[in-house]
Coordinates of C-alpha atoms in Angstrom, one line a residue:
M28 CA 0.0 0.0 0.0
A29 CA 1.1 3.5 -0.7
D30 CA 1.1 5.5 2.6
A31 CA 0.9 9.3 2.6
I32 CA 4.6 9.9 2.9
T33 CA 5.5 7.4 0.2
T34 CA 2.9 8.9 -2.1
E35 CA 4.3 12.4 -1.6
I36 CA 7.8 11.1 -2.3
I37 CA 6.6 9.5 -5.5
R38 CA 4.7 12.7 -6.5
H39 CA 7.8 14.7 -6.3
G40 CA 9.8 12.0 -8.1
L41 CA 7.3 12.2 -11.0
L42 CA 7.5 16.0 -11.0
A43 CA 11.3 15.9 -11.0
A44 CA 11.2 13.4 -13.9
A45 CA 8.9 15.7 -15.8
E46 CA 11.3 18.6 -15.3
E47 CA 14.2 16.4 -16.4
I48 CA 12.2 15.6 -19.6
A49 CA 12.0 19.4 -20.2
R50 CA 15.7 20.0 -19.6
N51 CA 16.6 17.1 -21.9
L52 CA 14.4 18.4 -24.6
C53 CA 15.8 22.0 -24.4
R54 CA 19.4 20.6 -24.5
T55 CA 18.8 18.6 -27.7
A56 CA 16.1 20.5 -29.7
Y57 CA 17.2 22.3 -32.9
N58 CA 14.4 24.9 -32.9
T59 CA 14.7 28.1 -30.8
V60 CA 10.9 28.1 -30.5
V61 CA 11.5 25.0 -28.3
Y62 CA 14.6 25.7 -26.3
E63 CA 14.3 29.5 -26.0
I64 CA 10.5 30.1 -25.9
H65 CA 9.6 26.8 -24.2
D66 CA 6.9 26.0 -26.8
Y67 CA 6.3 22.5 -25.5
G68 CA 3.9 20.4 -23.4
I69 CA 5.3 17.6 -21.3
G70 CA 3.6 15.1 -19.1
L71 CA 3.7 11.8 -17.2
H72 CA 0.4 9.9 -17.4
D73 CA -1.2 7.0 -15.7
V74 CA -2.3 3.9 -17.7
R75 CA -5.6 5.6 -18.8
G76 CA -3.6 8.6 -20.2
D77 CA -4.5 11.0 -17.4
V78 CA -1.7 13.3 -16.5
V79 CA -0.1 13.0 -13.0
A80 CA 2.9 15.3 -13.5
D81 CA 3.9 18.0 -15.9
A82 CA 6.6 20.5 -16.6
P83 CA 5.2 24.0 -17.4
G84 CA 5.4 25.2 -21.0
I85 CA 2.3 26.0 -23.1
A86 CA -0.4 25.3 -20.6
V87 CA -3.0 24.1 -23.1
F88 CA -0.6 21.4 -24.4
T89 CA -0.6 19.3 -21.3
R90 CA -4.3 18.5 -21.3
G91 CA -4.2 18.1 -25.1
N92 CA -1.5 15.4 -24.5
D93 CA -4.1 13.5 -22.4
A94 CA -6.5 13.6 -25.3
G95 CA -3.9 12.6 -27.9
I96 CA -2.8 9.6 -25.9
K97 CA -6.4 8.5 -25.3
H98 CA -7.3 8.8 -28.9
S99 CA -4.2 6.7 -29.8
I100 CA -5.2 4.0 -27.4
E101 CA -8.7 3.9 -28.8
F102 CA -7.3 3.8 -32.4
L103 CA -4.6 1.2 -31.9
G104 CA -5.7 -0.7 -28.8
E105 CA -3.7 -1.0 -25.6
E106 CA -2.1 -4.2 -26.9
A107 CA -0.2 -2.2 -29.5
M108 CA 1.6 -0.3 -26.7
E109 CA 4.7 -2.4 -26.4
P110 CA 7.9 -1.9 -24.4
G111 CA 10.4 0.3 -26.3
D112 CA 7.7 1.8 -28.6
V113 CA 7.6 5.5 -29.3
F114 CA 4.6 7.0 -31.1
I115 CA 3.9 10.2 -33.0
I116 CA 0.5 11.7 -33.7
N117 CA -0.5 15.0 -35.3
Y118 CA -3.9 14.3 -36.6
P119 CA -5.4 17.6 -35.3
Y120 CA -8.9 16.3 -34.3
W121 CA -7.2 13.7 -32.1
S122 CA -4.0 15.3 -31.0
S123 CA -5.6 18.6 -30.0
A124 CA -3.3 20.9 -31.9
H125 CA -2.4 21.8 -35.5
T126 CA -0.1 19.5 -37.6
L127 CA 3.1 21.3 -36.7
D128 CA 2.5 20.5 -33.0
P129 CA 3.1 16.7 -33.1
L130 CA 2.7 14.7 -29.9
V131 CA 5.4 12.1 -29.2
F132 CA 4.6 9.7 -26.5
A133 CA 6.0 6.4 -25.1
P134 CA 4.3 3.7 -23.1
I135 CA 5.9 2.9 -19.7
H136 CA 6.2 -0.8 -18.7
A137 CA 7.4 -2.3 -15.4
E138 CA 7.2 -5.9 -14.1
G139 CA 5.7 -6.9 -17.4
K140 CA 2.8 -4.4 -17.1
L141 CA 1.8 -1.2 -18.9
I142 CA 1.7 1.4 -16.1
G143 CA 1.6 4.7 -17.9
Y144 CA 2.9 7.0 -20.6
A145 CA 5.5 9.8 -21.1
S146 CA 4.6 12.6 -23.5
C147 CA 6.2 15.6 -25.2
R148 CA 4.7 18.0 -27.7
V149 CA 6.6 20.7 -29.5
H150 CA 6.2 23.0 -32.4
V151 CA 8.3 21.7 -35.3
T152 CA 9.6 23.8 -38.2
D153 CA 7.9 22.3 -41.3
L154 CA 5.8 19.3 -42.3
N155 CA 5.0 20.3 -45.9
Q156 CA 2.0 22.5 -45.1
K157 CA 1.0 24.6 -48.1
D158 CA 3.0 27.7 -47.0
P159 CA 6.4 27.9 -45.4
G160 CA 6.4 28.8 -41.7
Y161 CA 2.7 29.1 -41.0
V162 CA -0.7 28.7 -42.7
L163 CA -3.1 31.6 -42.4
D164 CA -5.7 30.9 -45.1
S165 CA -6.2 27.1 -45.5
T166 CA -9.8 26.0 -46.1
D167 CA -9.3 22.3 -45.7
R168 CA -7.1 20.1 -43.5
S169 CA -5.5 18.6 -46.6
Q170 CA -3.7 21.9 -47.1
E171 CA -2.1 21.8 -43.7
G172 CA 0.7 19.3 -44.1
L173 CA 1.7 15.7 -43.4
V174 CA -0.6 13.8 -41.0
L175 CA 0.7 11.0 -38.8
P176 CA -2.1 9.1 -37.1
A177 CA -0.5 7.4 -34.1
S178 CA 2.5 6.0 -36.0
K179 CA 5.5 4.2 -34.4
L180 CA 8.7 6.1 -34.6
Y181 CA 10.4 3.3 -32.7
R182 CA 9.2 -0.2 -32.5
R183 CA 10.4 -2.2 -29.5
G184 CA 13.4 0.2 -29.3
V185 CA 14.3 -0.1 -33.0
R186 CA 14.1 3.1 -35.1
N187 CA 11.3 2.8 -37.8
D188 CA 13.0 4.4 -40.8
D189 CA 9.8 4.1 -42.9
V190 CA 8.2 6.8 -40.8
F191 CA 11.3 8.9 -40.5
N192 CA 11.8 8.9 -44.2
V193 CA 8.2 9.9 -44.8
I194 CA 8.8 12.9 -42.5
R195 CA 12.1 13.7 -44.1
F196 CA 10.6 13.8 -47.6
N197 CA 7.7 15.9 -46.4
S198 CA 9.6 18.8 -44.9
R199 CA 11.2 21.9 -46.3
M200 CA 13.7 21.9 -43.4
P201 CA 14.2 18.2 -42.7
K202 CA 17.3 18.5 -40.6
H203 CA 15.5 20.8 -38.1
T204 CA 12.3 18.9 -38.2
I205 CA 13.8 15.5 -37.7
G206 CA 16.2 16.9 -35.1
D207 CA 13.3 18.3 -33.0
I208 CA 11.4 15.0 -33.3
Q209 CA 14.4 13.1 -32.1
A210 CA 14.7 15.5 -29.2
Q211 CA 11.1 14.6 -28.3
V212 CA 12.0 10.9 -28.5
S213 CA 15.0 11.5 -26.2
A214 CA 12.7 13.4 -23.8
V215 CA 10.0 10.8 -23.5
V216 CA 12.6 7.9 -23.2
T217 CA 14.0 9.9 -20.2
G218 CA 10.5 10.0 -18.7
V219 CA 10.1 6.2 -19.2
R220 CA 13.4 5.5 -17.5
R221 CA 12.7 7.7 -14.5
T222 CA 9.3 6.3 -14.0
Q223 CA 10.6 2.7 -14.3
E224 CA 13.2 3.6 -11.6
L225 CA 10.4 4.7 -9.3
A226 CA 8.5 1.4 -10.0
S227 CA 11.7 -0.6 -9.3
K228 CA 12.3 1.2 -6.0
Y229 CA 8.7 1.2 -4.6
G230 CA 7.0 -1.6 -6.7
V231 CA 4.4 -1.3 -9.4
A232 CA 1.5 -1.7 -7.1
V233 CA 2.6 1.1 -4.8
L234 CA 3.5 3.4 -7.8
T235 CA 0.2 2.9 -9.6
Q236 CA -1.8 3.4 -6.3
A237 CA 0.2 6.6 -5.7
M238 CA -0.8 7.8 -9.2
E239 CA -4.5 7.2 -8.3
T240 CA -4.1 9.0 -5.0
I241 CA -2.4 12.0 -6.6
N242 CA -5.3 12.5 -9.0
A243 CA -7.9 11.8 -6.3
H244 CA -6.3 14.5 -4.1
G245 CA -6.2 16.9 -7.1
E246 CA -9.9 16.4 -7.5
R247 CA -10.6 17.0 -3.8
L248 CA -8.7 20.3 -3.9
A249 CA -10.6 21.4 -6.9
R250 CA -14.0 20.5 -5.4
L251 CA -13.1 22.3 -2.1
A252 CA -12.2 25.4 -4.1
L253 CA -15.3 25.2 -6.3
A254 CA -17.5 25.1 -3.2
K255 CA -16.2 28.6 -2.3
L256 CA -17.0 30.2 -5.6
P257 CA -20.1 32.3 -6.2
K258 CA -22.9 30.3 -7.9
G259 CA -24.8 31.4 -11.0
T260 CA -24.9 31.5 -14.8
W261 CA -23.2 34.3 -16.8
S262 CA -22.6 34.7 -20.6
A263 CA -20.1 36.8 -22.6
V264 CA -19.2 37.3 -26.2
D265 CA -15.9 38.4 -27.8
Y266 CA -14.4 38.1 -31.2
V267 CA -11.4 36.9 -33.3
D268 CA -10.4 39.5 -35.9
D269 CA -11.1 37.2 -38.8
D270 CA -10.8 33.7 -40.1
G271 CA -7.9 34.4 -42.5
I272 CA -10.3 34.2 -45.5
T273 CA -13.0 36.8 -45.0
K274 CA -10.8 39.6 -43.6
D275 CA -13.5 42.1 -42.8
E276 CA -15.7 39.8 -40.7
L277 CA -15.3 39.2 -37.0
V278 CA -15.6 35.7 -35.7
K279 CA -17.9 35.3 -32.7
L280 CA -16.9 33.4 -29.6
Q281 CA -19.8 33.0 -27.1
C282 CA -19.4 31.4 -23.7
T283 CA -21.9 30.7 -21.0
V284 CA -20.5 29.6 -17.6
T285 CA -22.5 28.0 -14.9
V286 CA -21.1 27.4 -11.4
T287 CA -23.0 25.0 -9.1
D288 CA -22.0 23.2 -6.0
D289 CA -20.9 20.2 -8.0
E290 CA -19.4 21.5 -11.3
M291 CA -18.4 24.3 -13.5
V292 CA -20.0 24.1 -17.0
V293 CA -18.3 26.1 -19.8
D294 CA -20.7 26.0 -22.7
W295 CA -19.5 27.4 -26.1
T296 CA -22.9 27.1 -27.8
G297 CA -23.6 30.2 -29.9
S298 CA -20.0 30.5 -31.2
A299 CA -19.6 30.9 -34.9
E300 CA -20.2 27.8 -37.1
N301 CA -19.1 26.9 -40.6
V302 CA -15.9 29.0 -40.3
R303 CA -14.0 28.6 -43.6
G304 CA -10.5 29.6 -42.4
P305 CA -8.0 27.7 -40.2
I306 CA -8.9 29.3 -36.8
N307 CA -11.2 26.3 -35.8
L308 CA -10.2 24.4 -32.6
P309 CA -9.9 20.7 -32.1
P310 CA -12.2 19.9 -29.2
G311 CA -9.3 18.7 -27.1
Q312 CA -7.8 22.2 -27.2
T313 CA -11.2 23.8 -26.3
E314 CA -11.3 21.6 -23.3
A315 CA -7.7 22.4 -22.5
L316 CA -8.1 26.2 -22.6
S317 CA -11.3 25.9 -20.5
S318 CA -9.3 23.8 -18.0
L319 CA -6.6 26.5 -17.8
I320 CA -9.1 29.1 -16.6
F321 CA -10.8 26.6 -14.3
K322 CA -7.5 25.7 -12.7
S323 CA -6.5 29.4 -12.3
L324 CA -9.7 29.9 -10.2
T325 CA -9.5 26.7 -8.2
T326 CA -6.0 25.2 -7.8
P327 CA -3.5 27.7 -9.1
E328 CA -0.8 26.9 -6.6
S329 CA -0.5 23.1 -7.2
P330 CA 0.9 21.3 -10.2
V331 CA -1.4 20.1 -12.9
V332 CA -3.0 16.7 -12.5
A333 CA -6.0 15.3 -14.3
G334 CA -8.1 15.2 -11.1
N335 CA -8.0 19.0 -10.9
F336 CA -10.5 19.0 -13.8
A337 CA -13.0 16.4 -12.7
P338 CA -15.6 19.1 -11.7
L339 CA -15.3 20.8 -15.1
R340 CA -17.6 20.1 -18.0
V341 CA -17.1 21.6 -21.4
V342 CA -19.9 21.8 -23.9
T343 CA -19.2 22.4 -27.6
V344 CA -21.2 22.2 -30.9
P345 CA -19.5 19.9 -33.5
G346 CA -18.8 21.9 -36.6
S347 CA -18.4 25.2 -34.7
V348 CA -15.2 27.2 -34.4
M349 CA -14.8 25.6 -30.9
H350 CA -15.2 22.0 -32.1
A351 CA -13.6 21.3 -35.5
V352 CA -14.6 18.1 -37.3
P353 CA -12.9 16.7 -40.4
P354 CA -12.1 18.2 -42.8
M355 CA -12.3 21.7 -41.1
P356 CA -9.0 23.6 -41.2
T357 CA -7.3 24.1 -37.8
F358 CA -3.8 25.5 -38.5
T359 CA -4.1 29.0 -37.0
L360 CA -5.0 28.0 -33.5
W361 CA -5.3 31.6 -32.2
T362 CA -8.9 31.1 -31.2
G363 CA -7.5 28.9 -28.4
L364 CA -5.4 31.8 -27.2
L365 CA -8.1 34.4 -27.2
A366 CA -11.0 32.3 -25.9
G367 CA -9.8 31.9 -22.3
E368 CA -10.6 35.5 -21.6
V369 CA -14.1 35.1 -22.9
I370 CA -14.6 32.8 -20.0
L371 CA -13.2 35.4 -17.7
K372 CA -15.4 38.0 -19.2
A373 CA -18.5 35.9 -18.3
L374 CA -17.2 35.3 -14.8
A375 CA -16.5 39.0 -14.2
Q376 CA -20.2 39.5 -14.1
G377 CA -20.6 37.2 -11.1
M378 CA -17.3 37.3 -9.3
P379 CA -15.5 40.5 -10.4
E380 CA -13.3 40.5 -7.3
L381 CA -11.8 37.1 -8.4
V382 CA -10.9 37.7 -12.0
P383 CA -8.8 40.3 -13.9
A384 CA -9.9 42.5 -16.7
C385 CA -8.9 41.5 -20.1
S386 CA -5.2 41.5 -21.0
G387 CA -3.8 42.7 -24.4
G388 CA -5.6 39.4 -25.3
D389 CA -3.1 37.8 -27.7
V390 CA 0.3 36.1 -28.0
C391 CA 1.2 38.5 -30.8
S392 CA 3.7 36.2 -32.5
M393 CA 6.0 37.3 -35.3
M394 CA 7.7 34.7 -37.5
G395 CA 10.4 35.5 -40.0
L396 CA 11.9 33.2 -42.7
G397 CA 14.3 33.5 -45.6
V398 CA 17.8 32.9 -46.7
N399 CA 20.6 34.3 -44.4
P400 CA 23.0 36.3 -46.7
R401 CA 25.8 35.7 -44.2
T402 CA 25.6 31.9 -44.4
G403 CA 23.5 31.1 -47.5
E404 CA 21.4 28.9 -45.3
P405 CA 17.6 29.0 -44.9
W406 CA 16.4 30.5 -41.6
Q407 CA 13.2 30.5 -39.7
E408 CA 12.8 32.2 -36.4
A409 CA 9.8 33.4 -34.3
T410 CA 9.0 35.0 -31.0
N411 CA 5.9 35.6 -29.0
E412 CA 5.5 39.1 -27.6
A413 CA 4.4 40.2 -24.1
V414 CA 1.2 42.1 -23.4
G415 CA -0.2 44.1 -20.5
F416 CA -2.4 42.2 -18.1
G417 CA -5.8 43.5 -16.8
G418 CA -6.2 45.3 -13.6
T419 CA -7.8 43.4 -10.6
A420 CA -9.8 44.3 -7.5
T421 CA -6.5 44.6 -5.5
H422 CA -3.6 45.5 -7.9
D423 CA -2.6 46.9 -11.2
G424 CA -2.1 44.5 -14.2
E425 CA 1.4 43.4 -14.9
D426 CA 3.3 45.2 -17.6
G427 CA 4.6 43.4 -20.6
I428 CA 4.5 39.7 -19.7
M429 CA 3.5 36.5 -21.6
H430 CA -0.2 36.1 -22.3
L431 CA -2.1 33.9 -19.8
S432 CA -2.5 31.1 -22.4
E433 CA 1.3 30.5 -22.3
P434 CA 2.4 31.2 -18.7
G435 CA 5.4 28.9 -18.9
C436 CA 6.8 30.4 -22.1
R437 CA 9.3 33.2 -22.8
N438 CA 10.1 35.3 -25.8
N439 CA 13.1 34.9 -28.0
P440 CA 16.1 37.1 -27.0
V441 CA 17.2 39.9 -29.3
E442 CA 20.7 38.4 -29.5
V443 CA 19.3 35.0 -30.7
L444 CA 17.0 36.5 -33.3
E445 CA 19.7 38.7 -34.8
A446 CA 22.4 36.0 -34.8
K447 CA 20.2 33.4 -36.5
S448 CA 18.3 35.6 -39.1
S449 CA 18.5 38.6 -41.4
M450 CA 16.7 40.8 -38.9
I451 CA 17.9 43.7 -36.8
I452 CA 15.8 44.7 -33.8
E453 CA 15.8 48.5 -33.9
H454 CA 13.8 49.2 -30.8
Y455 CA 12.1 47.3 -28.0
G456 CA 10.2 48.8 -25.1
Y457 CA 7.0 49.5 -23.3
R458 CA 4.0 51.2 -25.1
A459 CA 2.9 54.1 -22.9
D460 CA -0.9 54.7 -22.4
T461 CA -1.9 51.2 -23.7
G462 CA -3.1 50.1 -20.3
G463 CA -6.7 51.0 -19.5
A464 CA -7.1 53.6 -16.8
G465 CA -8.7 52.5 -13.6
R466 CA -8.5 52.6 -9.8
F467 CA -6.1 49.8 -10.7
R468 CA -4.8 50.3 -14.2
G469 CA -4.2 47.8 -16.9
G470 CA -0.6 46.8 -17.6
V471 CA 1.0 48.3 -20.7
G472 CA 2.0 46.4 -23.8
V473 CA 5.3 46.5 -25.7
S474 CA 6.7 47.5 -29.1
R475 CA 9.4 45.7 -31.0
S476 CA 10.7 46.9 -34.4
Y477 CA 12.3 44.5 -37.0
R478 CA 14.3 45.8 -39.9
F479 CA 15.0 43.1 -42.5
T480 CA 18.5 43.2 -44.1
A481 CA 17.6 40.8 -47.0
P482 CA 14.4 39.7 -48.7
A483 CA 12.3 37.6 -46.3
T484 CA 8.8 36.7 -45.2
G485 CA 7.3 38.2 -42.1
I486 CA 4.3 36.3 -40.7
C487 CA 2.3 38.1 -38.1
L488 CA 0.1 36.1 -35.9
V489 CA -2.1 38.7 -34.1
Y490 CA -5.8 38.2 -34.0
K491 CA -7.1 40.7 -31.4
T492 CA -6.6 44.1 -33.1
K493 CA -10.2 45.1 -33.9
T494 CA -11.7 44.9 -30.4
E495 CA -10.5 46.6 -27.3
P496 CA -9.5 44.7 -24.1
W497 CA -12.5 44.9 -21.9
S498 CA -12.5 46.5 -18.4
I499 CA -14.3 45.9 -15.1
D500 CA -16.3 48.2 -12.8
G501 CA -15.9 51.5 -14.6
G502 CA -12.3 51.1 -15.7
A503 CA -11.2 52.1 -19.2
T504 CA -10.6 49.6 -22.0
G505 CA -7.0 48.9 -23.0
K506 CA -5.5 49.9 -26.3
P507 CA -5.5 46.9 -28.8
N508 CA -2.6 45.2 -30.5
Q509 CA -1.5 46.2 -34.0
V510 CA 1.3 45.5 -36.5
V511 CA 2.7 48.4 -38.5
L512 CA 4.5 47.7 -41.8
N513 CA 7.0 50.4 -42.8
P514 CA 5.8 53.1 -40.4
G515 CA 6.1 56.7 -41.3
T516 CA 6.5 56.0 -45.0
D517 CA 4.1 56.2 -48.0
R518 CA 4.0 52.4 -47.8
E519 CA 2.8 52.3 -44.2
V520 CA 0.2 49.6 -43.5
V521 CA -1.5 48.9 -40.2
Q522 CA -2.6 45.3 -39.9
G523 CA -3.1 42.2 -37.8
G524 CA -2.7 38.6 -38.9
S525 CA -0.8 38.7 -42.2
Y526 CA 1.7 37.0 -44.4
N527 CA 4.1 39.6 -45.7
H528 CA 6.7 39.3 -48.5
L529 CA 9.4 41.8 -47.5
D530 CA 12.3 43.5 -49.3
A531 CA 15.6 44.4 -47.7
D532 CA 15.2 47.5 -45.5
D533 CA 11.5 46.9 -44.9
V534 CA 10.5 47.5 -41.3
L535 CA 7.8 45.6 -39.3
V536 CA 6.7 46.8 -35.9
N537 CA 4.8 44.5 -33.6
E538 CA 2.9 46.6 -31.0
T539 CA 1.0 44.7 -28.3
G540 CA -2.0 45.7 -26.4
G541 CA -2.5 46.8 -22.8
G542 CA -4.9 45.3 -20.2
G543 CA -8.3 46.8 -19.3
G544 CA -8.6 48.9 -16.2
Y545 CA -10.4 48.0 -13.0
G546 CA -12.6 50.6 -11.2
N547 CA -13.0 54.4 -11.5
P548 CA -9.8 56.0 -12.7
F549 CA -10.5 59.1 -10.7
E550 CA -10.3 57.0 -7.5
R551 CA -6.7 56.1 -8.3
D552 CA -4.1 57.3 -5.8
P553 CA -2.5 60.4 -7.4
E554 CA 0.9 59.4 -6.2
A555 CA 0.5 56.1 -8.1
V556 CA -0.4 58.1 -11.2
A557 CA 2.7 60.3 -10.8
N558 CA 4.8 57.1 -10.4
D559 CA 3.4 55.7 -13.6
V560 CA 4.3 58.9 -15.4
R561 CA 7.8 58.8 -14.0
N562 CA 8.2 55.2 -15.2
G563 CA 6.9 56.0 -18.7
F564 CA 3.7 53.8 -18.4
V565 CA 1.3 56.8 -18.5
S566 CA 1.9 60.2 -20.3
H567 CA 1.4 63.6 -18.7
E568 CA -1.6 64.1 -21.0
S569 CA -3.2 60.8 -20.0
A570 CA -2.7 61.5 -16.3
T571 CA -4.6 64.7 -16.7
R572 CA -7.3 63.5 -19.1
D573 CA -7.9 59.9 -17.8
Y574 CA -7.1 60.2 -14.1
G575 CA -7.7 63.9 -13.2
V576 CA -4.1 64.1 -11.9
A577 CA -1.8 67.0 -12.7
V578 CA 1.8 65.8 -12.7
T579 CA 4.6 68.3 -12.8
E580 CA 7.7 68.0 -15.0
Q581 CA 9.5 66.8 -11.9
F582 CA 7.0 64.0 -11.6
R583 CA 5.3 65.4 -8.5
V584 CA 1.6 65.7 -7.9
D585 CA 0.2 69.2 -8.2
A586 CA -2.3 68.8 -5.4
V587 CA -4.3 72.0 -6.0
E588 CA -4.7 71.4 -9.8
T589 CA -5.5 67.7 -9.1
A590 CA -8.3 68.6 -6.6
S591 CA -9.7 71.0 -9.2
L592 CA -9.6 68.5 -12.0
R593 CA -11.3 65.8 -9.9
A594 CA -13.9 68.2 -8.5
A595 CA -14.9 69.2 -12.0
V596 CA -15.5 65.6 -12.9
S597 CA -17.5 65.0 -9.7
A598 CA -19.6 68.0 -10.4

């Protein structure tokens, strides 16, 4: 039997193994998106495929890994999971991501029994999708690249060259793609070995019982937290800029959240249906993003385990943007990044003291690719950009940090981008006045300018530019994201999601949004406003106009003028 102390030791052993998987992956991956940005999802799972330990990366990947493993078991049968096997799956409707986010997983055997799985998902460079880098306008899954439906990369420990050759001949950058997949293999094999060591030390019966206990405890924590939440039903609507095909039409995301004593129901009925472009979500990702918000409200301080989500029920309509079915395109998964804050928008009506206002609302990725004139080699680099977070009932939103959908991720350092590409970063800093004014202001976004030194392609993945980040309790909305091509010239274009063919000396500026404000801005402490002006987050003009605070050139509050400004508003 697994007593409480042994269970806790095993739990930490599994968490340490998951972290080792991540470190192994980052040491061996070819792609900076993996080893710099941490665009990965890693898990150790029980025999059913339910996660019992993870290493933070992209939050929605881990629950998607659960779905991918379970679909593979259903497709192949548990008897196909042999010792030494390593599988790959990127069929989006099963794997819960687009084709360039393949899931690699390996069954774990001990004492002749299948006891669990190790998983690793990353973003690879190319699998012969119709456009290099990223696909923004596919209308059918067949345009989105090579599909591998639970195929064996290794069969009983022996490399399956048939599958590797198919991948190699279906990639524009085979060295990088194969290298990243082999890094995934190395990572999951590490997870298998470490879990087997735990089984050898404590016995299979104790280990498997400990896994059951870990998830049962995760469920108890979630239910205790759920019981403390306000009860009710609330609905909200927000929008994705477009579907990549019909550029002038917003795509509706509608969410109704019901909280009872027993469960939280996140119902996406009413969201857009028959969406032509590739922003449709596999159902596993819709469940994963909903799980992320649920966990943030219930068990944010404990590691992810499947039991945390037992009280959550997600409802979707097959064929809608939140539940893609074959052959709906799914490549541009930005709906999954924007939709989490639609849940928060609904909850803000019933529990405004527990949730933040909207952030800048997007990951704001920029991907460049071309041929490096210094080396003659093809290059492809990307980075996600920070946004401002929304204000809360107790504090300002954070300034310039990764969007809530990717809390374990980082951006790509300037030095790496410049060394590996034909781009020069001309400026990088905060965007003043982008955070919504409030008693607690929204955090500000950032601006980064790329000058291309040779012909290249610049792909902008930004899909919240047409709607403003919403606020709470009388706060002001944040300023939205935007991408500006060749600013200040007669070729200036302001845009969002776009695929740009660029010449040498073209400039692309990625400007991210600020969070919404919380509460009446004229109730903000004037000294806090003066400090914001001093730090460059708020301009003198905004301090006067939006907060009723007169700040001197020495960054001090003019108390008399401030009293007059605020009295005028009150009158």
